[in-house]
Amino acid sequence: MLFVISTSFDSIRDSGSFFWGSKYFSTFSKYLPKDLQNNSISSAVLFFNKTSQKTKFALRLKVDSFFITDSSLQINYHIEKEL
């Protein structure tokens, strides 16, 4: 599965994680497959917010691992390439 992420961060590290807690996770969790497994999310495309779009390219992220509960999602990544 390819995961699409939009962020308001000005920049991100070469490797790190994104975390969505109960407030934000509940807004999109209904669109995720019910049976996510450890290798279900293998990559992601990250877009920067509108103010940074003019100076920053989208990034392709390799998802190293992710952790999901009923109320949260954490994705650990490293940058694969600039798009």
JSON list of C-alpha atoms in Angstrom, two decimals:
[
{"chain": "A", "resi": 1, "resn": "MET", "atom": "CA", "xyz": [0.00, 0.00, 0.00]},
{"chain": "A", "resi": 2, "resn": "LEU", "atom": "CA", "xyz": [1.20, 3.50, -0.82]},
{"chain": "A", "resi": 3, "resn": "PHE", "atom": "CA", "xyz": [0.46, 5.95, 1.97]},
{"chain": "A", "resi": 4, "resn": "VAL", "atom": "CA", "xyz": [0.04, 9.67, 1.15]},
{"chain": "A", "resi": 5, "resn": "ILE", "atom": "CA", "xyz": [1.14, 12.18, 3.79]},
{"chain": "A", "resi": 6, "resn": "SER", "atom": "CA", "xyz": [0.72, 15.95, 3.76]},
{"chain": "A", "resi": 7, "resn": "THR", "atom": "CA", "xyz": [2.74, 17.84, 6.35]},
{"chain": "A", "resi": 8, "resn": "SER", "atom": "CA", "xyz": [3.09, 21.38, 7.61]},
{"chain": "A", "resi": 9, "resn": "PHE", "atom": "CA", "xyz": [6.66, 20.70, 8.76]},
{"chain": "A", "resi": 10, "resn": "ASP", "atom": "CA", "xyz": [9.21, 22.93, 7.02]},
{"chain": "A", "resi": 11, "resn": "SER", "atom": "CA", "xyz": [11.58, 19.99, 6.63]},
{"chain": "A", "resi": 12, "resn": "ILE", "atom": "CA", "xyz": [11.98, 16.42, 7.78]},
{"chain": "A", "resi": 13, "resn": "ARG", "atom": "CA", "xyz": [15.00, 14.32, 8.74]},
{"chain": "A", "resi": 14, "resn": "ASP", "atom": "CA", "xyz": [16.43, 11.65, 6.44]},
{"chain": "A", "resi": 15, "resn": "SER", "atom": "CA", "xyz": [14.83, 9.08, 8.75]},
{"chain": "A", "resi": 16, "resn": "GLY", "atom": "CA", "xyz": [12.24, 9.44, 11.47]},
{"chain": "A", "resi": 17, "resn": "SER", "atom": "CA", "xyz": [8.59, 8.84, 12.18]},
{"chain": "A", "resi": 18, "resn": "PHE", "atom": "CA", "xyz": [5.14, 10.32, 11.82]},
{"chain": "A", "resi": 19, "resn": "PHE", "atom": "CA", "xyz": [2.55, 9.79, 14.54]},
{"chain": "A", "resi": 20, "resn": "TRP", "atom": "CA", "xyz": [-1.20, 10.33, 14.45]},
{"chain": "A", "resi": 21, "resn": "GLY", "atom": "CA", "xyz": [-3.00, 10.13, 17.79]},
{"chain": "A", "resi": 22, "resn": "SER", "atom": "CA", "xyz": [-6.70, 9.67, 18.45]},
{"chain": "A", "resi": 23, "resn": "LYS", "atom": "CA", "xyz": [-7.70, 13.20, 17.37]},
{"chain": "A", "resi": 24, "resn": "TYR", "atom": "CA", "xyz": [-6.35, 12.89, 13.82]},
{"chain": "A", "resi": 25, "resn": "PHE", "atom": "CA", "xyz": [-6.27, 9.13, 13.38]},
{"chain": "A", "resi": 26, "resn": "SER", "atom": "CA", "xyz": [-10.05, 8.89, 13.78]},
{"chain": "A", "resi": 27, "resn": "THR", "atom": "CA", "xyz": [-10.55, 11.19, 10.76]},
{"chain": "A", "resi": 28, "resn": "PHE", "atom": "CA", "xyz": [-8.92, 8.77, 8.31]},
{"chain": "A", "resi": 29, "resn": "SER", "atom": "CA", "xyz": [-8.87, 5.36, 10.01]},
{"chain": "A", "resi": 30, "resn": "LYS", "atom": "CA", "xyz": [-12.17, 4.37, 8.38]},
{"chain": "A", "resi": 31, "resn": "TYR", "atom": "CA", "xyz": [-10.42, 4.50, 4.98]},
{"chain": "A", "resi": 32, "resn": "LEU", "atom": "CA", "xyz": [-7.70, 2.03, 5.97]},
{"chain": "A", "resi": 33, "resn": "PRO", "atom": "CA", "xyz": [-8.07, -1.71, 5.30]},
{"chain": "A", "resi": 34, "resn": "LYS", "atom": "CA", "xyz": [-9.32, -3.63, 8.33]},
{"chain": "A", "resi": 35, "resn": "ASP", "atom": "CA", "xyz": [-6.51, -6.20, 8.14]},
{"chain": "A", "resi": 36, "resn": "LEU", "atom": "CA", "xyz": [-3.32, -4.12, 7.98]},
{"chain": "A", "resi": 37, "resn": "GLN", "atom": "CA", "xyz": [-0.29, -6.35, 8.46]},
{"chain": "A", "resi": 38, "resn": "ASN", "atom": "CA", "xyz": [3.36, -5.54, 9.08]},
{"chain": "A", "resi": 39, "resn": "ASN", "atom": "CA", "xyz": [4.23, -5.22, 5.41]},
{"chain": "A", "resi": 40, "resn": "SER", "atom": "CA", "xyz": [0.97, -3.62, 4.24]},
{"chain": "A", "resi": 41, "resn": "ILE", "atom": "CA", "xyz": [2.37, -0.08, 4.13]},
{"chain": "A", "resi": 42, "resn": "SER", "atom": "CA", "xyz": [5.66, -0.28, 2.26]},
{"chain": "A", "resi": 43, "resn": "SER", "atom": "CA", "xyz": [6.10, 3.24, 0.95]},
{"chain": "A", "resi": 44, "resn": "ALA", "atom": "CA", "xyz": [4.69, 6.73, 1.22]},
{"chain": "A", "resi": 45, "resn": "VAL", "atom": "CA", "xyz": [4.63, 9.96, -0.73]},
{"chain": "A", "resi": 46, "resn": "LEU", "atom": "CA", "xyz": [5.08, 13.08, 1.37]},
{"chain": "A", "resi": 47, "resn": "PHE", "atom": "CA", "xyz": [3.84, 16.49, 0.23]},
{"chain": "A", "resi": 48, "resn": "PHE", "atom": "CA", "xyz": [4.76, 19.68, 2.05]},
{"chain": "A", "resi": 49, "resn": "ASN", "atom": "CA", "xyz": [2.05, 22.22, 2.85]},
{"chain": "A", "resi": 50, "resn": "LYS", "atom": "CA", "xyz": [1.09, 25.07, 0.58]},
{"chain": "A", "resi": 51, "resn": "THR", "atom": "CA", "xyz": [3.67, 27.60, 1.81]},
{"chain": "A", "resi": 52, "resn": "SER", "atom": "CA", "xyz": [6.54, 25.16, 1.31]},
{"chain": "A", "resi": 53, "resn": "GLN", "atom": "CA", "xyz": [5.33, 23.66, -1.98]},
{"chain": "A", "resi": 54, "resn": "LYS", "atom": "CA", "xyz": [7.04, 26.35, -4.02]},
{"chain": "A", "resi": 55, "resn": "THR", "atom": "CA", "xyz": [10.49, 25.53, -2.65]},
{"chain": "A", "resi": 56, "resn": "LYS", "atom": "CA", "xyz": [10.28, 21.84, -1.69]},
{"chain": "A", "resi": 57, "resn": "PHE", "atom": "CA", "xyz": [9.65, 18.79, -3.82]},
{"chain": "A", "resi": 58, "resn": "ALA", "atom": "CA", "xyz": [7.51, 15.85, -2.78]},
{"chain": "A", "resi": 59, "resn": "LEU", "atom": "CA", "xyz": [9.44, 12.95, -1.27]},
{"chain": "A", "resi": 60, "resn": "ARG", "atom": "CA", "xyz": [9.13, 9.22, -1.66]},
{"chain": "A", "resi": 61, "resn": "LEU", "atom": "CA", "xyz": [9.55, 7.51, 1.69]},
{"chain": "A", "resi": 62, "resn": "LYS", "atom": "CA", "xyz": [10.42, 3.89, 2.37]},
{"chain": "A", "resi": 63, "resn": "VAL", "atom": "CA", "xyz": [8.36, 2.70, 5.32]},
{"chain": "A", "resi": 64, "resn": "ASP", "atom": "CA", "xyz": [10.63, 0.71, 7.62]},
{"chain": "A", "resi": 65, "resn": "SER", "atom": "CA", "xyz": [7.87, -0.24, 10.06]},
{"chain": "A", "resi": 66, "resn": "PHE", "atom": "CA", "xyz": [4.55, 0.93, 11.36]},
{"chain": "A", "resi": 67, "resn": "PHE", "atom": "CA", "xyz": [2.52, 0.44, 14.50]},
{"chain": "A", "resi": 68, "resn": "ILE", "atom": "CA", "xyz": [-1.23, 0.67, 14.58]},
{"chain": "A", "resi": 69, "resn": "THR", "atom": "CA", "xyz": [-3.72, 0.53, 17.44]},
{"chain": "A", "resi": 70, "resn": "ASP", "atom": "CA", "xyz": [-7.43, 1.31, 17.63]},
{"chain": "A", "resi": 71, "resn": "SER", "atom": "CA", "xyz": [-6.59, 4.97, 18.22]},
{"chain": "A", "resi": 72, "resn": "SER", "atom": "CA", "xyz": [-3.17, 5.71, 16.71]},
{"chain": "A", "resi": 73, "resn": "LEU", "atom": "CA", "xyz": [-0.76, 5.10, 13.86]},
{"chain": "A", "resi": 74, "resn": "GLN", "atom": "CA", "xyz": [3.01, 5.55, 13.79]},
{"chain": "A", "resi": 75, "resn": "ILE", "atom": "CA", "xyz": [5.04, 5.20, 10.60]},
{"chain": "A", "resi": 76, "resn": "ASN", "atom": "CA", "xyz": [8.84, 4.91, 10.74]},
{"chain": "A", "resi": 77, "resn": "TYR", "atom": "CA", "xyz": [10.51, 5.92, 7.48]},
{"chain": "A", "resi": 78, "resn": "HIS", "atom": "CA", "xyz": [13.63, 6.91, 5.62]},
{"chain": "A", "resi": 79, "resn": "ILE", "atom": "CA", "xyz": [13.73, 9.13, 2.54]},
{"chain": "A", "resi": 80, "resn": "GLU", "atom": "CA", "xyz": [14.10, 7.13, -0.66]},
{"chain": "A", "resi": 81, "resn": "LYS", "atom": "CA", "xyz": [14.20, 9.98, -3.18]},
{"chain": "A", "resi": 82, "resn": "GLU", "atom": "CA", "xyz": [12.95, 13.41, -4.13]},
{"chain": "A", "resi": 83, "resn": "LEU", "atom": "CA", "xyz": [10.12, 13.40, -6.68]}
]
